[in-house]
Amino acid sequence: MKKYIPNSITSLNLFSGCIGVVMALQGNYLMAFYCVLASGIFDFFDGMSARALHVKSLIGKELDSLADVISFGFLPGTIMFMMLKESTDSQYLPYLGYVMTIFSALRLAKFNIDTRQTTDFIGVNTPMNTFFIISLPFIAQDYPVLHNVFLLLGIVAVCSFLLVSEIKLFSMKLSSLAWSANKFKYLFLLLSLVLIVLLKFLALPLVLVLYILFSYLHFASVPNEASANEVE
């Protein structure tokens, strides 16, 4: 029975994503956020359980990507669709929010065949992008400028680019707990937690910026560490 556990967790990710889409279409962004959070948790634990139980499978990998297309592709696209719908009288412009869904699917397909992404990411991963997008309706309550249709379309364009970009970003999978090898990951986690406690939803765009910044610092330090090891 243990071989079914990871796929069952992945299915919960998919189910949560489906509910999140319905909540977003109803304008219930808080419930949509909880669904994104649940999907993120399920997405984290399905891979962990597969490794722990030694039951990795090709179908599990494919199912994971299919679930992520809904939870971290269709759902953020729907949120952008709704925000654009609330921000313009145009009948057609809101559908451009789903451009992000297309690029999320491209990002997931690219990840599946890109051997460079076995330990780290190239391009912003879809869960990180989704947590950024789900924060926007809440931030817009205090900063109405986010209801500007051109700003929203700009966000769709920038996020779509980042999803399929060649920017190298670290994964939170740790090969060791050593500070020297993971200092920028630890600093990123610590600062992100502090920001979330202090700023709540407003922190999520800052977390995305920190993720990109600390990833750059992490990979910039790798050659220096390698050179130091060679000297030693």
Coordinates of C-alpha atoms in Angstrom, one line a residue:
M1 CA 0.0 0.0 0.0
K2 CA 2.9 2.4 0.7
K3 CA 3.4 2.9 -3.1
Y4 CA 0.1 4.7 -3.2
I5 CA 0.8 7.2 -0.5
P6 CA 2.9 9.8 -2.5
N7 CA 0.4 9.8 -5.4
S8 CA -2.5 10.2 -2.9
I9 CA -0.8 13.2 -1.4
T10 CA -0.2 14.6 -5.0
S11 CA -3.9 14.1 -5.7
L12 CA -4.8 16.2 -2.6
N13 CA -2.6 18.9 -4.1
L14 CA -4.7 18.7 -7.3
F15 CA -8.0 18.6 -5.4
S16 CA -7.0 21.6 -3.3
G17 CA -6.0 23.5 -6.4
C18 CA -9.4 22.8 -8.0
I19 CA -11.2 24.2 -4.9
G20 CA -8.9 27.2 -5.0
V21 CA -9.9 28.0 -8.6
V22 CA -13.6 27.9 -7.6
M23 CA -12.9 30.1 -4.6
A24 CA -11.0 32.6 -6.8
L25 CA -13.8 32.7 -9.3
Q26 CA -16.2 33.5 -6.5
G27 CA -13.9 36.3 -5.3
N28 CA -13.2 34.5 -2.0
Y29 CA -9.4 35.2 -2.1
L30 CA -8.9 34.2 1.6
M31 CA -10.1 30.6 0.9
A32 CA -8.1 30.6 -2.3
F33 CA -5.0 31.5 -0.3
Y34 CA -5.7 28.6 2.1
C35 CA -6.0 26.3 -0.9
V36 CA -2.7 27.5 -2.3
L37 CA -1.1 26.9 1.2
A38 CA -2.6 23.4 1.4
S39 CA -1.4 22.6 -2.2
G40 CA 2.1 23.9 -1.3
I41 CA 2.2 21.6 1.8
F42 CA 1.0 18.6 -0.2
D43 CA 3.5 19.4 -3.0
F44 CA 6.3 19.4 -0.4
F45 CA 5.3 16.2 1.3
D46 CA 4.5 14.0 -1.8
G47 CA 8.2 14.1 -2.9
M48 CA 9.5 13.7 0.6
S49 CA 7.2 10.7 1.2
A50 CA 8.3 9.1 -2.1
R51 CA 11.9 9.4 -1.2
A52 CA 11.4 8.2 2.4
L53 CA 9.4 5.2 1.2
H54 CA 11.6 4.5 -1.8
V55 CA 8.6 4.4 -4.1
K56 CA 9.5 6.9 -6.8
S57 CA 7.8 6.3 -10.1
L58 CA 7.4 7.8 -13.5
I59 CA 3.6 8.1 -13.1
G60 CA 4.2 10.0 -9.8
K61 CA 6.5 12.5 -11.6
E62 CA 3.9 13.1 -14.3
L63 CA 1.0 13.3 -11.8
D64 CA 3.0 15.8 -9.8
S65 CA 3.4 18.1 -12.8
L66 CA -0.3 17.7 -13.8
A67 CA -1.4 18.7 -10.3
D68 CA 1.0 21.7 -10.3
V69 CA -0.4 23.0 -13.6
I70 CA -3.8 23.3 -11.8
S71 CA -2.6 24.5 -8.3
F72 CA 0.3 26.6 -9.4
G73 CA -0.7 27.5 -13.0
F74 CA -4.4 27.6 -13.5
L75 CA -5.1 29.0 -10.0
P76 CA -2.8 32.0 -10.2
G77 CA -4.0 32.6 -13.8
T78 CA -7.5 32.7 -12.4
I79 CA -6.6 35.2 -9.7
M80 CA -5.1 37.5 -12.3
F81 CA -8.2 37.0 -14.5
M82 CA -10.4 38.1 -11.6
M83 CA -8.2 41.1 -10.6
L84 CA -8.2 42.2 -14.3
K85 CA -11.9 41.7 -14.5
E86 CA -12.3 44.0 -11.4
S87 CA -10.0 46.6 -12.9
T88 CA -11.3 47.1 -16.5
D89 CA -14.6 47.3 -18.4
S90 CA -13.0 45.4 -21.3
Q91 CA -14.6 42.1 -22.0
Y92 CA -11.5 40.5 -23.3
L93 CA -8.4 41.9 -21.4
P94 CA -9.0 39.8 -18.3
Y95 CA -8.3 36.6 -20.2
L96 CA -4.7 37.8 -20.6
G97 CA -4.3 36.7 -17.0
Y98 CA -4.2 33.1 -18.3
V99 CA -1.0 33.9 -20.2
M100 CA 0.7 33.1 -16.8
T101 CA -1.0 29.7 -16.9
I102 CA 0.6 29.0 -20.3
F103 CA 4.0 30.0 -19.0
S104 CA 3.5 28.0 -15.8
A105 CA 2.8 24.9 -18.0
L106 CA 5.9 25.6 -20.1
R107 CA 8.0 26.0 -17.0
L108 CA 6.8 22.6 -15.6
A109 CA 7.4 20.9 -18.9
K110 CA 10.9 22.5 -19.1
F111 CA 11.7 21.3 -15.6
N112 CA 10.8 17.7 -16.4
I113 CA 13.3 17.5 -19.2
D114 CA 16.0 19.9 -18.0
T115 CA 18.8 17.8 -16.5
R116 CA 20.3 21.0 -15.1
Q117 CA 17.5 21.3 -12.6
T118 CA 18.0 18.1 -10.6
T119 CA 19.2 19.9 -7.5
D120 CA 18.3 23.6 -8.1
F121 CA 15.9 25.6 -10.3
I122 CA 16.4 27.6 -13.5
G123 CA 13.6 30.1 -13.6
V124 CA 11.2 30.9 -10.7
N125 CA 9.4 27.8 -9.6
T126 CA 5.6 27.8 -9.9
P127 CA 4.7 27.6 -6.2
M128 CA 6.8 30.6 -5.4
N129 CA 5.2 32.5 -8.2
T130 CA 1.7 31.5 -7.0
F131 CA 2.4 32.7 -3.4
F132 CA 3.4 36.0 -4.9
I133 CA 0.2 36.3 -7.0
I134 CA -2.2 35.2 -4.2
S135 CA -0.8 38.1 -2.1
L136 CA -1.9 40.8 -4.7
P137 CA -5.7 40.9 -3.9
F138 CA -4.9 41.5 -0.2
I139 CA -2.3 44.1 -0.9
A140 CA -4.7 45.9 -3.3
Q141 CA -7.0 46.5 -0.4
D142 CA -4.5 48.9 1.1
Y143 CA -2.8 49.9 -2.2
P144 CA -5.6 50.5 -4.8
V145 CA -2.9 51.3 -7.4
L146 CA -2.8 47.5 -7.9
H147 CA -6.1 47.7 -9.6
N148 CA -4.5 49.5 -12.5
V149 CA -5.0 47.3 -15.5
F150 CA -1.7 48.2 -17.1
L151 CA 0.2 47.4 -13.9
L152 CA -1.6 44.0 -13.6
L153 CA -0.7 43.2 -17.2
G154 CA 2.9 44.2 -16.5
I155 CA 2.9 41.8 -13.5
V156 CA 1.6 39.0 -15.8
A157 CA 4.3 39.7 -18.3
V158 CA 7.2 39.9 -15.8
C159 CA 6.0 36.7 -13.9
S160 CA 5.6 34.8 -17.2
F161 CA 9.2 35.8 -18.1
L162 CA 10.6 34.8 -14.8
L163 CA 9.0 31.4 -14.9
V164 CA 10.9 30.4 -18.1
S165 CA 14.0 32.6 -17.6
E166 CA 17.5 31.3 -17.2
I167 CA 17.9 32.8 -13.7
K168 CA 19.4 30.1 -11.4
L169 CA 17.6 29.8 -8.1
F170 CA 18.4 27.5 -5.2
S171 CA 16.2 24.7 -4.0
M172 CA 15.5 24.3 -0.3
K173 CA 16.6 20.6 -0.5
L174 CA 19.7 20.4 1.7
S175 CA 22.5 18.0 1.1
S176 CA 23.9 18.9 4.5
L177 CA 23.0 21.2 7.4
A178 CA 26.4 22.9 7.4
W179 CA 26.2 26.7 7.7
S180 CA 29.0 27.3 5.2
A181 CA 27.1 25.5 2.4
N182 CA 23.7 26.9 3.2
K183 CA 24.2 30.3 4.8
F184 CA 22.2 32.2 2.2
K185 CA 19.4 29.6 2.3
Y186 CA 19.2 30.0 6.1
L187 CA 19.3 33.8 5.9
F188 CA 16.6 33.7 3.3
L189 CA 14.3 31.6 5.5
L190 CA 15.0 33.7 8.6
L191 CA 14.3 37.0 6.9
S192 CA 11.3 35.6 5.1
L193 CA 9.7 34.5 8.4
V194 CA 10.4 37.8 10.0
L195 CA 8.8 39.7 7.1
I196 CA 5.8 37.4 7.0
V197 CA 5.2 37.9 10.8
L198 CA 5.6 41.7 10.5
L199 CA 4.0 42.4 7.1
K200 CA 1.8 39.4 6.4
F201 CA 0.6 39.4 2.7
L202 CA 2.7 42.5 2.0
A203 CA 5.8 40.4 2.7
L204 CA 5.3 37.9 -0.1
P205 CA 6.5 40.2 -3.0
L206 CA 9.5 41.0 -0.8
V207 CA 10.1 37.3 -0.2
L208 CA 10.2 36.7 -4.0
V209 CA 12.8 39.5 -4.4
L210 CA 14.8 38.1 -1.5
Y211 CA 14.7 34.6 -3.1
I212 CA 16.2 35.9 -6.3
L213 CA 18.8 38.1 -4.5
F214 CA 20.0 35.3 -2.1
S215 CA 20.0 32.8 -4.9
Y216 CA 22.4 35.1 -6.8
L217 CA 24.6 35.5 -3.7
H218 CA 24.5 31.7 -3.1
F219 CA 25.7 30.8 -6.6
A220 CA 28.1 33.7 -6.7
S221 CA 29.8 32.3 -3.6
V222 CA 30.1 28.7 -5.0
P223 CA 33.1 29.3 -7.3
N224 CA 34.9 31.2 -4.5
E225 CA 34.3 28.3 -2.1
A226 CA 35.5 25.8 -4.8
S227 CA 38.7 27.8 -5.3
A228 CA 39.3 28.0 -1.6
N229 CA 39.0 24.2 -1.4
E230 CA 41.4 23.7 -4.2
V231 CA 44.0 25.9 -2.5
E232 CA 43.6 23.9 0.7

